[in-house]
Structure formats: structure tokens, C-alpha cells
Amino acid sequence: MLVRFLLVVLLLSILPMLSVLASTYIASLAGCTLHEGAVNECTIAGLDFGPTLADMFVSGWFFLVTAPVAAAALLGLILMGLIRFGRWVIARWAL
């Protein structure tokens, strides 16, 4: 259960960076300009997605807050994996 919790925490912690990557990819496909300085018009299928893409792009700054949480969750997962592997090796050699 702890592994699932740490995986959920890790996923939620990297969502701001995934938002930046998604907005950059969408703007690139649509041929739009995307930066933090201003909201530019980005018309896709007749609708202006510029403000939405700009919000998604700027939300990447939140990753500065969530990055330590992601690192701690990743470290916890690595340590749990090493402990389980160590127990498996000990049990294997005990036979």
C-alpha cells in the first residue's frame, strides 16, 4: 500500500512539468508562439486556446515546489525496492 501511495505522490508531483510539456507540444503542432511574457492568440479548430496554453505553460513554475516532494517519493521507492531485493537475496541464500 505504501508503494501505491508513493507512486501517486510521484505522479501528482510531476504533473506541473507534464502540463508544460503538453502545452509546448500543442502550441508547436498548431504553429503558435508560447512564452511566459504574454498570452498570444492560438487558434485551433476555430477556437482561441492561447489563454489555456499560457496557463498550462506558466503552471510549470509550481514544479519548483513539487520537485522536492517528487524526489522524496522517488527516493522512498528506490529504498523500498532495495530492501525488498535484499530480503529476496537473503531468503535465496538461506535455502
Short mmCIF file of N, CA and C in Angstrom, two decimals:
data_model
loop_
_atom_site.label_atom_id
_atom_site.label_comp_id
_atom_site.label_asym_id
_atom_site.label_seq_id
_atom_site.Cartn_x
_atom_site.Cartn_y
_atom_site.Cartn_z
N MET A 1 0.83 -1.19 0.00
CA MET A 1 0.00 0.00 0.00
C MET A 1 0.88 1.26 0.00
N LEU A 2 2.01 1.19 0.68
CA LEU A 2 2.92 2.33 0.70
C LEU A 2 3.49 2.61 -0.69
N VAL A 3 3.74 1.55 -1.44
CA VAL A 3 4.27 1.73 -2.80
C VAL A 3 3.25 2.47 -3.66
N ARG A 4 1.99 2.10 -3.57
CA ARG A 4 0.95 2.79 -4.34
C ARG A 4 0.85 4.26 -3.94
N PHE A 5 0.93 4.52 -2.65
CA PHE A 5 0.88 5.90 -2.16
C PHE A 5 2.04 6.71 -2.73
N LEU A 6 3.25 6.15 -2.68
CA LEU A 6 4.41 6.87 -3.19
C LEU A 6 4.32 7.08 -4.70
N LEU A 7 3.77 6.11 -5.42
CA LEU A 7 3.59 6.28 -6.86
C LEU A 7 2.59 7.39 -7.18
N VAL A 8 1.51 7.47 -6.41
CA VAL A 8 0.52 8.54 -6.60
C VAL A 8 1.15 9.90 -6.29
N VAL A 9 1.89 9.98 -5.20
CA VAL A 9 2.57 11.23 -4.83
C VAL A 9 3.55 11.64 -5.92
N LEU A 10 4.31 10.68 -6.45
CA LEU A 10 5.26 10.97 -7.52
C LEU A 10 4.53 11.49 -8.76
N LEU A 11 3.45 10.83 -9.14
CA LEU A 11 2.70 11.27 -10.31
C LEU A 11 2.13 12.67 -10.13
N LEU A 12 1.53 12.93 -8.98
CA LEU A 12 0.96 14.25 -8.73
C LEU A 12 2.04 15.33 -8.67
N SER A 13 3.23 14.96 -8.23
CA SER A 13 4.32 15.93 -8.12
C SER A 13 4.89 16.33 -9.47
N ILE A 14 4.81 15.44 -10.45
CA ILE A 14 5.37 15.78 -11.76
C ILE A 14 4.32 16.32 -12.73
N LEU A 15 3.08 16.42 -12.30
CA LEU A 15 2.03 16.95 -13.18
C LEU A 15 2.31 18.36 -13.72
N PRO A 16 2.86 19.28 -12.90
CA PRO A 16 3.16 20.61 -13.48
C PRO A 16 4.13 20.54 -14.66
N MET A 17 5.12 19.66 -14.59
CA MET A 17 6.06 19.55 -15.69
C MET A 17 5.39 18.91 -16.91
N LEU A 18 4.50 17.94 -16.66
CA LEU A 18 3.76 17.34 -17.78
C LEU A 18 2.85 18.37 -18.45
N SER A 19 2.32 19.29 -17.67
CA SER A 19 1.48 20.36 -18.21
C SER A 19 2.30 21.27 -19.14
N VAL A 20 3.52 21.58 -18.74
CA VAL A 20 4.40 22.40 -19.58
C VAL A 20 4.71 21.67 -20.89
N LEU A 21 5.04 20.39 -20.78
CA LEU A 21 5.37 19.62 -21.98
C LEU A 21 4.17 19.52 -22.92
N ALA A 22 2.99 19.29 -22.36
CA ALA A 22 1.78 19.18 -23.18
C ALA A 22 1.46 20.50 -23.88
N SER A 23 1.53 21.61 -23.14
CA SER A 23 1.21 22.91 -23.75
C SER A 23 2.23 23.28 -24.82
N THR A 24 3.49 22.97 -24.59
CA THR A 24 4.52 23.26 -25.60
C THR A 24 4.29 22.42 -26.86
N TYR A 25 3.94 21.16 -26.67
CA TYR A 25 3.69 20.28 -27.81
C TYR A 25 2.48 20.73 -28.61
N ILE A 26 1.41 21.07 -27.92
CA ILE A 26 0.18 21.52 -28.60
C ILE A 26 0.43 22.82 -29.37
N ALA A 27 1.13 23.76 -28.73
CA ALA A 27 1.42 25.03 -29.40
C ALA A 27 2.33 24.81 -30.60
N SER A 28 3.26 23.88 -30.48
CA SER A 28 4.15 23.58 -31.59
C SER A 28 3.37 22.99 -32.77
N LEU A 29 2.47 22.06 -32.48
CA LEU A 29 1.66 21.47 -33.55
C LEU A 29 0.76 22.49 -34.23
N ALA A 30 0.26 23.43 -33.45
CA ALA A 30 -0.65 24.45 -34.00
C ALA A 30 0.11 25.62 -34.63
N GLY A 31 1.43 25.64 -34.47
CA GLY A 31 2.22 26.74 -35.03
C GLY A 31 2.06 28.04 -34.28
N CYS A 32 1.81 27.95 -32.98
CA CYS A 32 1.58 29.14 -32.15
C CYS A 32 2.85 29.50 -31.37
N THR A 33 2.92 30.76 -30.99
CA THR A 33 4.00 31.22 -30.14
C THR A 33 3.56 31.10 -28.69
N LEU A 34 4.43 30.51 -27.86
CA LEU A 34 4.10 30.30 -26.45
C LEU A 34 5.29 30.73 -25.61
N HIS A 35 5.06 31.68 -24.72
CA HIS A 35 6.09 32.10 -23.78
C HIS A 35 5.43 32.69 -22.54
N GLU A 36 6.26 32.98 -21.54
CA GLU A 36 5.72 33.45 -20.26
C GLU A 36 5.42 34.94 -20.24
N GLY A 37 5.89 35.65 -21.23
CA GLY A 37 5.76 37.10 -21.22
C GLY A 37 4.36 37.61 -21.45
N ALA A 38 3.62 36.95 -22.33
CA ALA A 38 2.28 37.42 -22.67
C ALA A 38 1.47 36.26 -23.22
N VAL A 39 0.17 36.47 -23.25
CA VAL A 39 -0.73 35.47 -23.84
C VAL A 39 -0.88 35.80 -25.31
N ASN A 40 -0.54 34.85 -26.16
CA ASN A 40 -0.67 35.03 -27.60
C ASN A 40 -1.88 34.25 -28.11
N GLU A 41 -2.43 34.74 -29.19
CA GLU A 41 -3.57 34.05 -29.79
C GLU A 41 -3.09 32.73 -30.40
N CYS A 42 -3.84 31.68 -30.14
CA CYS A 42 -3.54 30.37 -30.70
C CYS A 42 -4.87 29.72 -31.10
N THR A 43 -5.17 29.83 -32.38
CA THR A 43 -6.44 29.33 -32.87
C THR A 43 -6.30 27.88 -33.34
N ILE A 44 -7.10 27.02 -32.71
CA ILE A 44 -7.15 25.61 -33.08
C ILE A 44 -8.62 25.27 -33.31
N ALA A 45 -8.93 24.81 -34.51
CA ALA A 45 -10.30 24.45 -34.88
C ALA A 45 -11.27 25.61 -34.65
N GLY A 46 -10.82 26.83 -34.91
CA GLY A 46 -11.68 27.98 -34.79
C GLY A 46 -11.84 28.54 -33.37
N LEU A 47 -11.18 27.93 -32.40
CA LEU A 47 -11.25 28.41 -31.02
C LEU A 47 -9.89 28.91 -30.56
N ASP A 48 -9.89 29.93 -29.72
CA ASP A 48 -8.65 30.50 -29.21
C ASP A 48 -8.23 29.77 -27.93
N PHE A 49 -7.18 29.00 -28.03
CA PHE A 49 -6.65 28.27 -26.88
C PHE A 49 -5.43 28.96 -26.28
N GLY A 50 -5.14 30.19 -26.68
CA GLY A 50 -3.98 30.92 -26.18
C GLY A 50 -3.94 31.06 -24.67
N PRO A 51 -5.03 31.54 -24.04
CA PRO A 51 -5.01 31.68 -22.57
C PRO A 51 -4.85 30.34 -21.85
N THR A 52 -5.47 29.31 -22.35
CA THR A 52 -5.37 27.99 -21.72
C THR A 52 -3.94 27.46 -21.82
N LEU A 53 -3.35 27.57 -23.00
CA LEU A 53 -1.98 27.11 -23.18
C LEU A 53 -1.00 27.92 -22.34
N ALA A 54 -1.25 29.22 -22.23
CA ALA A 54 -0.38 30.07 -21.41
C ALA A 54 -0.48 29.68 -19.94
N ASP A 55 -1.68 29.40 -19.46
CA ASP A 55 -1.86 28.96 -18.07
C ASP A 55 -1.16 27.62 -17.83
N MET A 56 -1.30 26.72 -18.78
CA MET A 56 -0.63 25.41 -18.64
C MET A 56 0.88 25.58 -18.62
N PHE A 57 1.39 26.50 -19.45
CA PHE A 57 2.82 26.71 -19.55
C PHE A 57 3.39 27.34 -18.27
N VAL A 58 2.69 28.32 -17.75
CA VAL A 58 3.16 29.02 -16.56
C VAL A 58 3.02 28.16 -15.30
N SER A 59 2.10 27.20 -15.32
CA SER A 59 1.94 26.33 -14.15
C SER A 59 3.18 25.48 -13.89
N GLY A 60 4.08 25.43 -14.84
CA GLY A 60 5.33 24.71 -14.64
C GLY A 60 6.18 25.25 -13.51
N TRP A 61 6.00 26.51 -13.17
CA TRP A 61 6.72 27.09 -12.04
C TRP A 61 6.36 26.40 -10.73
N PHE A 62 5.18 25.82 -10.67
CA PHE A 62 4.77 25.09 -9.46
C PHE A 62 5.64 23.86 -9.24
N PHE A 63 6.32 23.40 -10.30
CA PHE A 63 7.21 22.25 -10.17
C PHE A 63 8.37 22.55 -9.22
N LEU A 64 8.72 23.82 -9.07
CA LEU A 64 9.77 24.17 -8.11
C LEU A 64 9.36 23.81 -6.69
N VAL A 65 8.08 23.81 -6.41
CA VAL A 65 7.57 23.44 -5.10
C VAL A 65 7.40 21.92 -4.99
N THR A 66 6.94 21.30 -6.07
CA THR A 66 6.65 19.88 -6.01
C THR A 66 7.86 18.99 -6.31
N ALA A 67 8.94 19.54 -6.86
CA ALA A 67 10.12 18.74 -7.18
C ALA A 67 10.72 18.05 -5.96
N PRO A 68 10.87 18.74 -4.81
CA PRO A 68 11.39 18.03 -3.64
C PRO A 68 10.48 16.89 -3.18
N VAL A 69 9.18 17.07 -3.31
CA VAL A 69 8.23 16.01 -2.95
C VAL A 69 8.42 14.82 -3.89
N ALA A 70 8.58 15.10 -5.19
CA ALA A 70 8.80 14.03 -6.17
C ALA A 70 10.11 13.31 -5.88
N ALA A 71 11.15 14.06 -5.53
CA ALA A 71 12.44 13.45 -5.22
C ALA A 71 12.34 12.56 -3.98
N ALA A 72 11.62 13.01 -2.97
CA ALA A 72 11.45 12.21 -1.75
C ALA A 72 10.66 10.93 -2.04
N ALA A 73 9.62 11.03 -2.85
CA ALA A 73 8.83 9.84 -3.20
C ALA A 73 9.68 8.87 -4.01
N LEU A 74 10.46 9.39 -4.95
CA LEU A 74 11.32 8.52 -5.75
C LEU A 74 12.38 7.85 -4.89
N LEU A 75 12.96 8.60 -3.97
CA LEU A 75 13.94 8.02 -3.04
C LEU A 75 13.30 6.93 -2.19
N GLY A 76 12.09 7.17 -1.71
CA GLY A 76 11.38 6.16 -0.93
C GLY A 76 11.13 4.90 -1.72
N LEU A 77 10.74 5.07 -3.00
CA LEU A 77 10.51 3.90 -3.85
C LEU A 77 11.80 3.13 -4.10
N ILE A 78 12.88 3.83 -4.31
CA ILE A 78 14.18 3.17 -4.53
C ILE A 78 14.61 2.42 -3.28
N LEU A 79 14.47 3.04 -2.13
CA LEU A 79 14.86 2.37 -0.88
C LEU A 79 14.00 1.14 -0.62
N MET A 80 12.71 1.25 -0.87
CA MET A 80 11.83 0.09 -0.68
C MET A 80 12.20 -1.04 -1.63
N GLY A 81 12.56 -0.69 -2.86
CA GLY A 81 12.99 -1.69 -3.82
C GLY A 81 14.28 -2.37 -3.40
N LEU A 82 15.22 -1.59 -2.87
CA LEU A 82 16.49 -2.16 -2.40
C LEU A 82 16.28 -3.07 -1.20
N ILE A 83 15.40 -2.67 -0.31
CA ILE A 83 15.11 -3.51 0.87
C ILE A 83 14.47 -4.82 0.44
N ARG A 84 13.51 -4.73 -0.48
CA ARG A 84 12.86 -5.96 -0.96
C ARG A 84 13.85 -6.86 -1.69
N PHE A 85 14.73 -6.27 -2.47
CA PHE A 85 15.74 -7.06 -3.17
C PHE A 85 16.69 -7.70 -2.17
N GLY A 86 17.08 -6.94 -1.16
CA GLY A 86 17.97 -7.50 -0.13
C GLY A 86 17.32 -8.66 0.60
N ARG A 87 16.06 -8.53 0.93
CA ARG A 87 15.34 -9.63 1.58
C ARG A 87 15.25 -10.85 0.67
N TRP A 88 15.03 -10.63 -0.62
CA TRP A 88 14.95 -11.73 -1.56
C TRP A 88 16.30 -12.45 -1.66
N VAL A 89 17.41 -11.68 -1.70
CA VAL A 89 18.74 -12.28 -1.78
C VAL A 89 19.02 -13.08 -0.51
N ILE A 90 18.69 -12.54 0.63
CA ILE A 90 18.93 -13.25 1.90
C ILE A 90 18.11 -14.53 1.95
N ALA A 91 16.85 -14.45 1.55
CA ALA A 91 15.99 -15.63 1.55
C ALA A 91 16.51 -16.67 0.55
N ARG A 92 17.03 -16.24 -0.56
CA ARG A 92 17.56 -17.14 -1.59
C ARG A 92 18.80 -17.87 -1.08
N TRP A 93 19.66 -17.15 -0.38
CA TRP A 93 20.90 -17.74 0.13
C TRP A 93 20.66 -18.60 1.36
N ALA A 94 19.56 -18.38 2.05
CA ALA A 94 19.26 -19.14 3.26
C ALA A 94 18.84 -20.57 2.93
N LEU A 95 18.36 -20.78 1.72
CA LEU A 95 17.93 -22.14 1.32
C LEU A 95 19.15 -22.92 1.00
#
